[in-house]
Amino acid sequence: MLQTQELQINIGPQHPSTHGVFRMQVTLDGETVVDLKPVFGYLHRNHEQIAEVSTYIQSMPYTDRLDYFNSMTSNYGLALAVEQLAGIEVPQRANYIRALMSELTRILNHATAIGFILNDMGAWQTALAFSMREREKILDLFEMASGARMMCNYFRFGGVVRDLPPEFMPQLKDLMQGLPGFFDEFERLLRDNEILLGRAVNVGILPPEIAASYSVSGPVLRASGIAYDIRTADPYGAYSELDFDIPLGEVGDVYDRILVRFEEMRQSYRMINQIIERLPDTTGGHINPAMASIGRQKALRPPAGEIYARVESPKGELGFYLISDGSTRPYRYKVRAPSFINLTPLGDMCRGHALADVVVILGSIDIVMGEVDR
Amino acid sequence: MPSLSADELRGIIEQELPGALHNPAVLCVVPARLPEVARLLCDILDHTFLSNLTAVDYPADGEIEVVYHIASLGGGVPLVLRVRTPREHASVPSLTSLWPGAALQEREAYDLFGVWFEGHPDLRRVYMWDAFEGFPMRKDFPRQGDKYFAGSGEE
């Protein structure tokens, strides 16, 4: 008689499909996943404690390294929390610039996230090349505005570090002209692709009530059909003035997570069009004049108190919980990292699927280890 | 259902679960009553999304505070619940049976602050390795010259 026994294997920490130094302890029965335990900590540097011995503005460049794909939205989270804590007003123009940068970030993140899922499915680099092409154009814009392509460090308390240069808008309009064509081409390439359908439909289903009880957020939650988006649930900055829809999935499988990201890119495109139209008429400068010098930023002493502020980063709900004791350094600084918390149901989503589906399900959650391990 | 304010919540808890609040001014809950209060929020008041869970060390009070931010999926500002526990033998009931999403966040608070979550199915360190001694986010954890850095030649 043929004997069978369960097999334990490690995927990672060094593995092309773990999206960073991440390990999964998988228990297998043949090809079927019986149990999966994520193992963290390879990139842990105690970001929170470093922030607690630094001044508020010293943490700003450090937030770039949380979600290094989306440094603009990571910046936004910290800036929003400190502004609410210290009662700093943000001019309208600065809010629009911030929303513009956040939505450009969302387009580049979702495009590359879809590209990487296709990588995980074995379409090595083909789909990713399409998204990387658009990402480069967006990174050029970031470089123009902030001086850096990935580690932008662009936000300051009360606004952004400098106004958009004159050559920014023409180049942004060029990009915008090409984007609808890119969305259509990219979606045509993938939407009805037989291999993608075979690998993504009904794989890694996360039912809505389970997704919410697991504190999942962002496109993963919305793909399960729950319309929860911080930009509308708890609006910040310019978002209450912008018109956009929240795309939802129906089943909550990998395929829905891909489609929701496609649709969110189109909604970001809609928002950027509104921002381009309104930006010349906005009031105020790029930063609150009271906070315009770096000396003011460094000497900031928020009154004693606490705040929990959230932004909708492309990965989900990015929260900053700060406690001030009235000094220049936070007494407590905590990051609610969406990538980390979205991994909580990974084991449940993978159970019963084949080993090859694990990498696809992980890819569809879209994690960045800089944010998971902090 | 629209999001509740902290004042409304205080009133409801005092009416429905008398004695559950240890310090009503900041919605600080008696540790043993935490699951009841959380269930009230989740099942009856429709605040079903545990957004954030973390701990704060207050060595001057000899206590650690565990903070929960609980949001409504209908929108609005999250509500804050707190629990205080002594620094020595810090322990609070786990909320994983109500919110499985608390699992990783409670492990993080255990790892960095040493708060034991009673009833957690798999409470292990999450970032530090299993043999690591001490809780690095506590205010009295040595910032320099602890046993892991001493003698490493990186001075």
Coordinates of C-alpha atoms in Angstrom, one line a residue:
Chain A
M1 CA 0.0 0.0 0.0
L2 CA 1.2 3.5 -0.8
Q3 CA 2.0 5.5 2.2
T4 CA 1.2 9.2 2.3
Q5 CA 2.4 11.8 4.8
E6 CA 2.2 15.6 5.1
L7 CA 5.2 17.6 4.0
Q8 CA 6.4 20.8 5.4
I9 CA 8.2 23.2 3.2
N10 CA 9.4 26.8 3.5
I11 CA 8.7 29.3 0.7
G12 CA 11.2 32.1 1.2
P13 CA 12.7 34.1 2.8
Q14 CA 14.6 34.3 -0.5
H15 CA 12.1 33.5 -3.2
P16 CA 11.2 35.5 -6.3
S17 CA 7.5 35.2 -5.5
T18 CA 7.4 36.4 -1.9
H19 CA 7.8 40.0 -2.9
G20 CA 10.7 40.6 -0.5
V21 CA 12.2 38.8 2.4
F22 CA 9.1 37.0 3.6
R23 CA 8.7 33.3 4.5
M24 CA 5.7 31.0 4.4
Q25 CA 5.7 27.7 6.3
V26 CA 3.5 25.6 4.2
T27 CA 2.1 22.2 5.2
L28 CA 1.3 20.2 2.1
D29 CA -0.7 17.1 1.4
G30 CA 0.6 16.2 -2.1
E31 CA 0.1 19.5 -4.0
T32 CA -2.7 20.7 -1.7
V33 CA -2.1 23.3 1.0
V34 CA -3.2 22.0 4.4
D35 CA -1.8 24.9 6.5
L36 CA 0.2 28.1 5.9
K37 CA 1.9 30.2 8.5
P38 CA 3.5 33.5 7.5
V39 CA 6.8 34.3 9.2
F40 CA 7.8 38.0 9.5
G41 CA 10.6 40.1 10.8
Y42 CA 13.5 39.8 8.3
L43 CA 13.2 43.5 7.5
H44 CA 12.3 44.7 11.0
R45 CA 14.2 47.8 12.1
N46 CA 11.7 49.1 14.7
H47 CA 10.7 52.1 12.7
E48 CA 8.4 53.1 15.6
Q49 CA 11.1 53.3 18.2
I50 CA 13.4 55.3 15.8
A51 CA 10.5 57.7 15.3
E52 CA 10.0 58.1 19.1
V53 CA 13.6 59.3 19.5
S54 CA 13.4 61.6 16.5
T55 CA 11.6 64.9 15.9
Y56 CA 8.4 64.7 13.9
I57 CA 9.9 66.0 10.7
Q58 CA 12.9 63.6 11.0
S59 CA 10.5 60.7 10.5
M60 CA 9.2 62.1 7.2
P61 CA 12.0 60.7 5.0
Y62 CA 11.8 57.5 7.0
T63 CA 8.1 57.0 6.0
D64 CA 9.3 56.8 2.4
R65 CA 10.9 53.5 3.3
L66 CA 7.7 52.0 4.7
D67 CA 5.9 51.4 1.4
Y68 CA 8.8 52.2 -0.9
F69 CA 6.5 51.9 -3.9
N70 CA 4.2 54.6 -2.7
S71 CA 6.3 57.0 -0.7
M72 CA 3.9 59.8 -1.5
T73 CA 0.9 58.2 0.3
S74 CA 3.2 57.1 3.2
N75 CA 4.3 60.8 3.6
Y76 CA 0.7 61.8 3.4
G77 CA -0.3 59.6 6.4
L78 CA 2.3 61.1 8.7
A79 CA 1.7 64.7 7.5
L80 CA -2.1 64.3 8.1
A81 CA -1.6 62.9 11.6
V82 CA 0.8 65.6 12.7
E83 CA -1.3 68.4 11.2
Q84 CA -4.4 67.1 13.0
L85 CA -2.4 66.8 16.2
A86 CA -0.9 70.3 16.1
G87 CA -3.9 72.0 14.4
I88 CA -2.0 73.1 11.3
E89 CA -4.1 74.4 8.4
V90 CA -3.3 73.2 4.9
P91 CA -3.9 75.6 2.0
Q92 CA -6.3 74.4 -0.7
R93 CA -3.6 74.3 -3.4
A94 CA -1.4 72.1 -1.2
N95 CA -4.3 69.7 -0.7
Y96 CA -4.8 69.5 -4.5
I97 CA -1.2 68.8 -5.1
R98 CA -1.3 66.1 -2.4
A99 CA -4.3 64.5 -4.0
L100 CA -2.6 64.6 -7.4
M101 CA 0.5 62.9 -6.1
S102 CA -1.6 60.3 -4.2
E103 CA -3.6 59.4 -7.3
L104 CA -0.5 59.2 -9.5
T105 CA 0.9 56.9 -6.9
R106 CA -2.2 54.7 -7.0
I107 CA -2.0 54.3 -10.8
L108 CA 1.7 53.3 -10.6
N109 CA 1.1 50.9 -7.7
H110 CA -1.9 49.2 -9.2
A111 CA -0.3 48.9 -12.7
T112 CA 2.8 47.3 -11.2
A113 CA 0.8 45.2 -8.8
I114 CA -1.1 43.6 -11.7
G115 CA 2.1 43.2 -13.6
F116 CA 3.7 41.3 -10.6
I117 CA 0.6 39.0 -10.2
L118 CA 1.1 38.1 -13.9
N119 CA 4.8 37.4 -13.1
D120 CA 3.7 35.1 -10.3
M121 CA 1.5 33.3 -12.8
G122 CA 4.4 32.7 -15.1
A123 CA 3.9 35.4 -17.7
W124 CA 7.4 36.4 -16.9
Q125 CA 7.9 40.2 -17.4
T126 CA 5.5 40.6 -20.4
A127 CA 2.6 42.3 -18.6
L128 CA 5.1 43.9 -16.1
A129 CA 6.9 45.6 -19.0
F130 CA 3.6 47.4 -19.9
S131 CA 3.1 48.7 -16.4
M132 CA 6.8 49.6 -15.8
R133 CA 6.6 51.7 -19.0
E134 CA 3.9 53.9 -17.4
R135 CA 5.5 53.8 -14.0
E136 CA 8.6 55.3 -15.4
K137 CA 6.6 58.3 -16.8
I138 CA 5.0 58.9 -13.4
L139 CA 8.4 58.6 -11.6
D140 CA 9.7 61.2 -14.0
L141 CA 7.0 63.5 -12.7
F142 CA 7.8 62.7 -9.1
E143 CA 11.5 63.4 -9.8
M144 CA 10.5 66.8 -11.3
A145 CA 8.5 67.8 -8.3
S146 CA 10.4 66.3 -5.4
G147 CA 13.9 65.6 -6.7
A148 CA 13.7 61.9 -6.1
R149 CA 12.0 59.1 -8.0
M150 CA 11.1 56.6 -5.3
M151 CA 12.1 58.1 -1.9
C152 CA 10.2 61.4 -2.6
N153 CA 10.1 63.0 0.9
Y154 CA 7.8 65.5 -0.7
F155 CA 5.3 66.3 2.1
R156 CA 5.8 68.8 4.9
F157 CA 3.5 69.6 7.8
G158 CA 1.2 72.3 6.4
G159 CA 1.8 71.4 2.7
V160 CA 4.4 70.1 0.4
V161 CA 8.1 71.1 0.3
R162 CA 8.0 73.0 -3.0
D163 CA 5.5 74.0 -5.6
L164 CA 5.2 72.2 -8.9
P165 CA 7.8 73.4 -11.4
P166 CA 6.5 75.1 -14.6
E167 CA 7.4 72.2 -16.8
F168 CA 5.4 69.8 -14.6
M169 CA 1.9 70.5 -16.0
P170 CA 2.7 70.0 -19.7
Q171 CA 4.4 66.7 -19.0
L172 CA 1.5 65.6 -16.8
K173 CA -0.9 66.4 -19.6
D174 CA 1.2 64.4 -22.0
L175 CA 1.0 61.4 -19.6
M176 CA -2.7 61.8 -19.2
Q177 CA -3.2 61.7 -22.9
G178 CA -1.6 58.3 -23.1
L179 CA -3.2 56.8 -20.0
P180 CA -6.6 55.8 -21.4
G181 CA -4.9 54.0 -24.2
F182 CA -2.7 52.2 -21.7
F183 CA -5.6 51.1 -19.5
D184 CA -7.5 49.7 -22.6
E185 CA -4.4 48.0 -24.0
F186 CA -3.5 46.5 -20.6
E187 CA -7.0 45.4 -19.9
R188 CA -7.4 43.9 -23.4
L189 CA -4.2 42.0 -22.9
L190 CA -5.4 40.5 -19.6
R191 CA -9.1 40.6 -19.1
D192 CA -10.1 37.6 -21.2
N193 CA -6.8 35.9 -21.2
E194 CA -7.4 32.2 -20.9
I195 CA -4.4 31.5 -18.7
L196 CA -5.2 34.4 -16.3
L197 CA -8.8 33.3 -16.1
G198 CA -7.7 29.8 -15.3
R199 CA -5.3 30.9 -12.6
A200 CA -7.4 33.7 -11.0
V201 CA -11.1 32.9 -11.2
N202 CA -12.5 31.4 -7.9
V203 CA -9.0 31.3 -6.4
G204 CA -8.4 32.6 -3.0
I205 CA -12.0 33.7 -2.3
L206 CA -12.5 36.0 0.7
P207 CA -16.2 36.4 1.5
P208 CA -17.2 39.9 2.6
E209 CA -18.0 39.3 6.2
I210 CA -14.8 37.4 6.7
A211 CA -12.8 40.1 5.0
A212 CA -14.2 42.7 7.3
S213 CA -13.7 40.7 10.5
Y214 CA -10.1 40.1 9.4
S215 CA -9.6 43.9 9.3
V216 CA -8.6 43.6 5.6
S217 CA -8.6 47.0 3.8
G218 CA -8.0 48.6 0.4
P219 CA -8.6 46.9 -2.9
V220 CA -8.6 43.4 -1.3
L221 CA -11.6 44.4 0.9
R222 CA -13.4 46.2 -2.0
A223 CA -12.9 43.2 -4.3
S224 CA -15.0 41.3 -1.7
G225 CA -17.8 43.8 -2.3
I226 CA -17.5 46.1 0.7
A227 CA -17.5 49.8 -0.3
Y228 CA -15.0 51.0 2.4
D229 CA -12.6 53.6 1.3
I230 CA -11.1 56.2 3.6
R231 CA -11.3 58.8 0.9
T232 CA -15.1 58.6 1.3
A233 CA -15.6 57.0 4.7
D234 CA -13.4 59.6 6.5
P235 CA -12.5 62.2 3.8
Y236 CA -9.3 64.1 4.1
G237 CA -7.6 66.9 2.1
A238 CA -9.2 67.6 -1.3
Y239 CA -11.1 64.3 -1.5
S240 CA -14.4 65.6 -0.3
E241 CA -14.4 68.0 -3.4
L242 CA -13.5 65.3 -5.9
D243 CA -15.9 63.2 -7.8
F244 CA -15.2 59.5 -8.1
D245 CA -16.7 56.0 -7.7
I246 CA -15.6 53.1 -5.6
P247 CA -15.3 50.0 -7.8
L248 CA -16.4 46.8 -6.1
G249 CA -15.8 43.1 -6.8
E250 CA -18.5 40.4 -6.6
V251 CA -16.8 37.2 -5.6
G252 CA -13.7 38.3 -3.8
D253 CA -11.3 36.1 -5.7
V254 CA -8.0 36.9 -7.3
Y255 CA -9.6 37.9 -10.5
D256 CA -11.9 40.5 -8.8
R257 CA -8.8 41.9 -7.0
I258 CA -7.2 42.5 -10.5
L259 CA -10.4 44.0 -11.9
V260 CA -10.9 46.3 -9.0
R261 CA -7.4 47.6 -9.4
F262 CA -8.0 48.2 -13.1
E263 CA -11.1 50.2 -12.3
E264 CA -9.4 52.2 -9.5
M265 CA -6.8 53.3 -12.0
R266 CA -9.5 54.7 -14.2
Q267 CA -11.1 56.5 -11.2
S268 CA -7.7 58.0 -10.3
Y269 CA -7.4 59.2 -13.8
R270 CA -10.8 60.8 -13.5
M271 CA -9.7 62.6 -10.3
I272 CA -6.4 63.8 -11.8
N273 CA -8.4 65.3 -14.7
Q274 CA -10.5 67.2 -12.1
I275 CA -7.4 68.3 -10.3
I276 CA -5.7 69.6 -13.4
E277 CA -8.8 71.6 -14.2
R278 CA -9.1 73.2 -10.8
L279 CA -5.5 73.6 -9.7
P280 CA -5.0 77.0 -11.3
D281 CA -8.0 78.4 -9.4
T282 CA -7.1 77.0 -6.0
T283 CA -6.3 79.4 -3.2
G284 CA -3.2 79.5 -1.0
G285 CA 0.3 78.4 -1.8
H286 CA 2.0 75.0 -1.7
I287 CA 2.5 75.3 2.1
N288 CA 1.0 77.1 5.1
P289 CA 3.3 80.2 5.4
A290 CA 3.6 79.7 9.2
M291 CA 5.3 76.3 8.5
A292 CA 7.3 77.2 5.4
S293 CA 10.7 77.2 6.9
I294 CA 12.6 74.0 7.8
G295 CA 13.3 75.6 11.2
R296 CA 9.6 75.7 12.0
Q297 CA 9.2 72.1 10.9
K298 CA 12.0 71.0 13.2
A299 CA 10.9 73.0 16.2
L300 CA 7.3 71.7 16.0
R301 CA 5.8 70.9 19.4
P302 CA 2.3 69.6 19.1
P303 CA 0.2 70.2 22.2
A304 CA -0.1 67.1 24.5
G305 CA -2.8 64.8 23.1
E306 CA -3.3 61.9 20.7
I307 CA -4.5 61.4 17.2
Y308 CA -5.3 58.4 14.9
A309 CA -5.3 59.7 11.3
R310 CA -5.8 57.5 8.2
V311 CA -5.2 57.8 4.5
E312 CA -6.2 55.4 1.7
S313 CA -2.9 54.2 0.5
P314 CA -2.9 52.0 -2.7
K315 CA -2.5 49.0 -0.4
G316 CA -5.3 49.9 2.0
E317 CA -5.9 51.9 5.2
L318 CA -2.7 53.4 6.3
G319 CA -3.1 54.8 9.8
F320 CA -0.7 56.8 12.0
Y321 CA -1.4 56.8 15.8
L322 CA 0.6 59.5 17.5
I323 CA 0.7 60.6 21.2
S324 CA 2.4 63.9 22.0
D325 CA 3.6 64.9 25.4
G326 CA 4.2 68.5 24.3
S327 CA 7.8 67.9 23.3
T328 CA 9.5 67.9 19.9
R329 CA 9.4 64.1 19.8
P330 CA 6.3 61.8 19.8
Y331 CA 5.7 59.8 23.0
R332 CA 4.2 57.0 21.0
Y333 CA 4.3 56.6 17.2
K334 CA 2.5 53.7 15.7
V335 CA 1.9 52.8 12.0
R336 CA -1.1 50.8 11.0
A337 CA 0.4 49.1 8.0
P338 CA -2.2 47.8 5.5
S339 CA 0.2 45.3 4.0
F340 CA 0.8 43.7 7.4
I341 CA -2.8 43.4 8.4
N342 CA -4.0 42.3 5.0
L343 CA -1.8 39.2 5.5
T344 CA -3.8 38.0 8.5
P345 CA -6.3 35.8 6.4
L346 CA -3.5 34.5 4.0
G347 CA -3.6 31.0 5.6
D348 CA -7.4 30.8 5.3
M349 CA -7.3 32.0 1.7
C350 CA -4.7 29.4 0.6
R351 CA -6.0 26.4 2.5
G352 CA -7.3 23.7 0.0
H353 CA -5.6 25.3 -3.0
A354 CA -2.6 24.0 -4.9
L355 CA 0.9 25.2 -3.9
A356 CA 1.1 27.1 -7.2
D357 CA -1.9 29.1 -6.2
V358 CA -0.2 30.4 -3.0
V359 CA 2.1 32.7 -4.9
V360 CA -0.8 34.1 -7.0
I361 CA -3.0 34.7 -3.9
L362 CA -0.1 36.4 -2.1
G363 CA 0.5 38.5 -5.2
S364 CA -3.1 39.5 -5.3
I365 CA -2.9 40.9 -1.7
D366 CA -0.1 43.2 -2.9
I367 CA 2.3 43.5 -0.1
V368 CA 5.5 45.5 0.4
M369 CA 7.8 44.1 3.0
G370 CA 9.2 47.5 4.0
E371 CA 5.7 48.2 5.4
V372 CA 5.0 44.7 6.7
D373 CA 8.1 44.4 8.9
R374 CA 8.6 48.1 9.7
Chain B
M1 CA -25.9 53.4 10.8
P2 CA -23.9 56.6 11.1
S3 CA -20.8 56.6 13.2
L4 CA -21.2 57.2 17.0
S5 CA -19.4 59.9 18.9
A6 CA -17.4 59.0 22.0
D7 CA -20.0 60.7 24.2
E8 CA -22.8 58.6 22.8
L9 CA -20.8 55.5 23.2
R10 CA -20.0 56.3 26.9
G11 CA -23.7 56.7 27.5
I12 CA -24.7 53.5 25.8
I13 CA -22.0 51.5 27.7
E14 CA -23.0 52.9 31.0
Q15 CA -26.6 52.0 30.4
E16 CA -26.1 48.6 28.9
L17 CA -23.0 47.3 30.8
P18 CA -22.9 49.2 34.1
G19 CA -19.5 49.0 35.8
A20 CA -17.7 48.1 32.6
L21 CA -15.9 51.4 32.4
H22 CA -12.8 51.9 34.6
N23 CA -12.3 55.5 33.6
P24 CA -15.3 56.8 31.6
A25 CA -13.6 60.1 30.6
V26 CA -11.3 58.3 28.2
L27 CA -13.4 55.2 27.6
C28 CA -11.0 53.0 29.6
V29 CA -12.6 49.6 30.1
V30 CA -12.2 47.1 33.0
P31 CA -10.0 44.4 31.4
A32 CA -12.3 41.5 32.2
R33 CA -15.3 43.3 30.6
L34 CA -13.5 44.1 27.3
P35 CA -15.0 41.2 25.3
E36 CA -18.5 42.3 26.3
V37 CA -17.9 45.9 25.4
A38 CA -16.3 44.9 22.1
R39 CA -19.2 42.6 21.3
L40 CA -21.7 45.4 22.1
L41 CA -19.8 47.7 19.7
C42 CA -19.6 45.1 16.9
D43 CA -22.9 43.3 17.1
I44 CA -25.3 46.0 18.2
L45 CA -23.7 49.3 17.3
D46 CA -22.4 48.2 13.9
H47 CA -18.8 49.1 14.5
T48 CA -17.5 46.0 12.9
F49 CA -14.0 47.0 11.7
L50 CA -11.1 46.7 14.1
S51 CA -8.9 49.3 12.4
N52 CA -5.9 49.4 14.8
L53 CA -4.7 47.7 18.0
T54 CA -1.6 48.9 19.8
A55 CA -0.1 49.3 23.2
V56 CA 1.5 52.3 25.0
D57 CA 3.9 52.1 27.9
Y58 CA 3.4 54.4 30.8
P59 CA 6.3 53.5 33.2
A60 CA 5.4 56.4 35.5
D61 CA 2.0 54.8 36.2
G62 CA 3.4 51.3 36.2
E63 CA 0.9 50.4 33.6
I64 CA 0.6 49.5 29.9
E65 CA -2.4 50.8 28.0
V66 CA -3.8 48.8 25.1
V67 CA -5.6 51.0 22.6
Y68 CA -8.3 49.8 20.1
H69 CA -9.5 51.9 17.2
I70 CA -12.8 50.5 16.0
A71 CA -14.5 51.9 12.9
S72 CA -17.9 51.6 11.3
L73 CA -17.9 50.4 7.7
G74 CA -20.5 53.1 7.0
G75 CA -17.8 55.7 7.6
G76 CA -16.8 58.2 10.2
V77 CA -14.1 58.6 12.7
P78 CA -13.1 55.4 14.6
L79 CA -14.0 55.0 18.2
V80 CA -11.3 54.5 20.8
L81 CA -11.4 51.9 23.5
R82 CA -8.6 51.5 26.1
V83 CA -7.6 48.9 28.6
R84 CA -5.0 49.4 31.3
T85 CA -2.9 46.5 32.8
P86 CA 0.0 46.5 35.2
R87 CA 3.5 46.4 33.5
E88 CA 4.4 43.4 35.5
H89 CA 2.4 40.4 34.2
A90 CA 0.6 42.6 31.7
S91 CA -2.4 40.6 30.4
V92 CA -5.7 41.5 28.7
P93 CA -8.4 39.3 27.1
S94 CA -7.8 38.6 23.4
L95 CA -10.4 39.8 20.9
T96 CA -9.5 37.2 18.3
S97 CA -12.7 35.2 18.7
L98 CA -14.7 38.4 17.8
W99 CA -12.2 39.8 15.3
P100 CA -9.8 37.3 13.8
G101 CA -8.1 40.4 12.4
A102 CA -6.7 41.1 15.8
A103 CA -4.4 38.0 15.6
L104 CA -1.4 39.6 14.0
Q105 CA -1.8 42.9 15.8
E106 CA -2.0 41.3 19.2
R107 CA 1.1 39.3 18.3
E108 CA 2.8 42.6 17.5
A109 CA 1.8 44.1 20.8
Y110 CA 3.0 41.0 22.6
D111 CA 6.3 41.0 20.8
L112 CA 7.1 44.7 21.3
F113 CA 5.4 45.5 24.7
G114 CA 5.0 42.1 26.4
V115 CA 1.3 42.2 26.8
W116 CA -0.2 38.7 27.2
F117 CA -3.5 38.3 25.3
E118 CA -5.5 35.7 27.1
G119 CA -7.2 33.4 24.7
H120 CA -5.1 34.1 21.6
P121 CA -4.8 30.9 19.6
D122 CA -1.1 31.4 18.6
L123 CA 0.6 34.1 20.7
R124 CA 4.2 34.2 19.5
R125 CA 6.7 36.9 18.7
V126 CA 6.1 38.3 15.3
Y127 CA 9.2 40.4 14.4
M128 CA 11.8 39.5 16.9
W129 CA 13.2 35.9 17.0
D130 CA 11.7 33.5 19.6
A131 CA 14.7 33.5 21.9
F132 CA 14.8 37.3 22.1
E133 CA 14.7 38.6 25.7
G134 CA 12.9 41.7 26.6
F135 CA 10.3 43.9 24.9
P136 CA 11.9 46.5 22.7
M137 CA 9.2 49.1 22.6
R138 CA 8.9 49.5 26.4
K139 CA 10.3 52.8 27.5
D140 CA 12.9 51.2 29.8
F141 CA 14.4 48.9 27.2
P142 CA 18.0 49.9 26.9
R143 CA 18.5 51.9 23.7
Q144 CA 22.3 51.2 23.7
G145 CA 24.5 48.5 25.2
D146 CA 21.9 45.8 25.7
K147 CA 23.1 42.2 25.5
Y148 CA 22.6 42.0 21.8
F149 CA 24.7 45.0 20.9
A150 CA 27.4 44.8 23.7
G151 CA 30.7 43.5 22.4
S152 CA 29.6 43.4 18.8
G153 CA 32.3 45.8 17.8
E154 CA 29.8 48.4 16.4
E155 CA 30.7 51.1 18.9

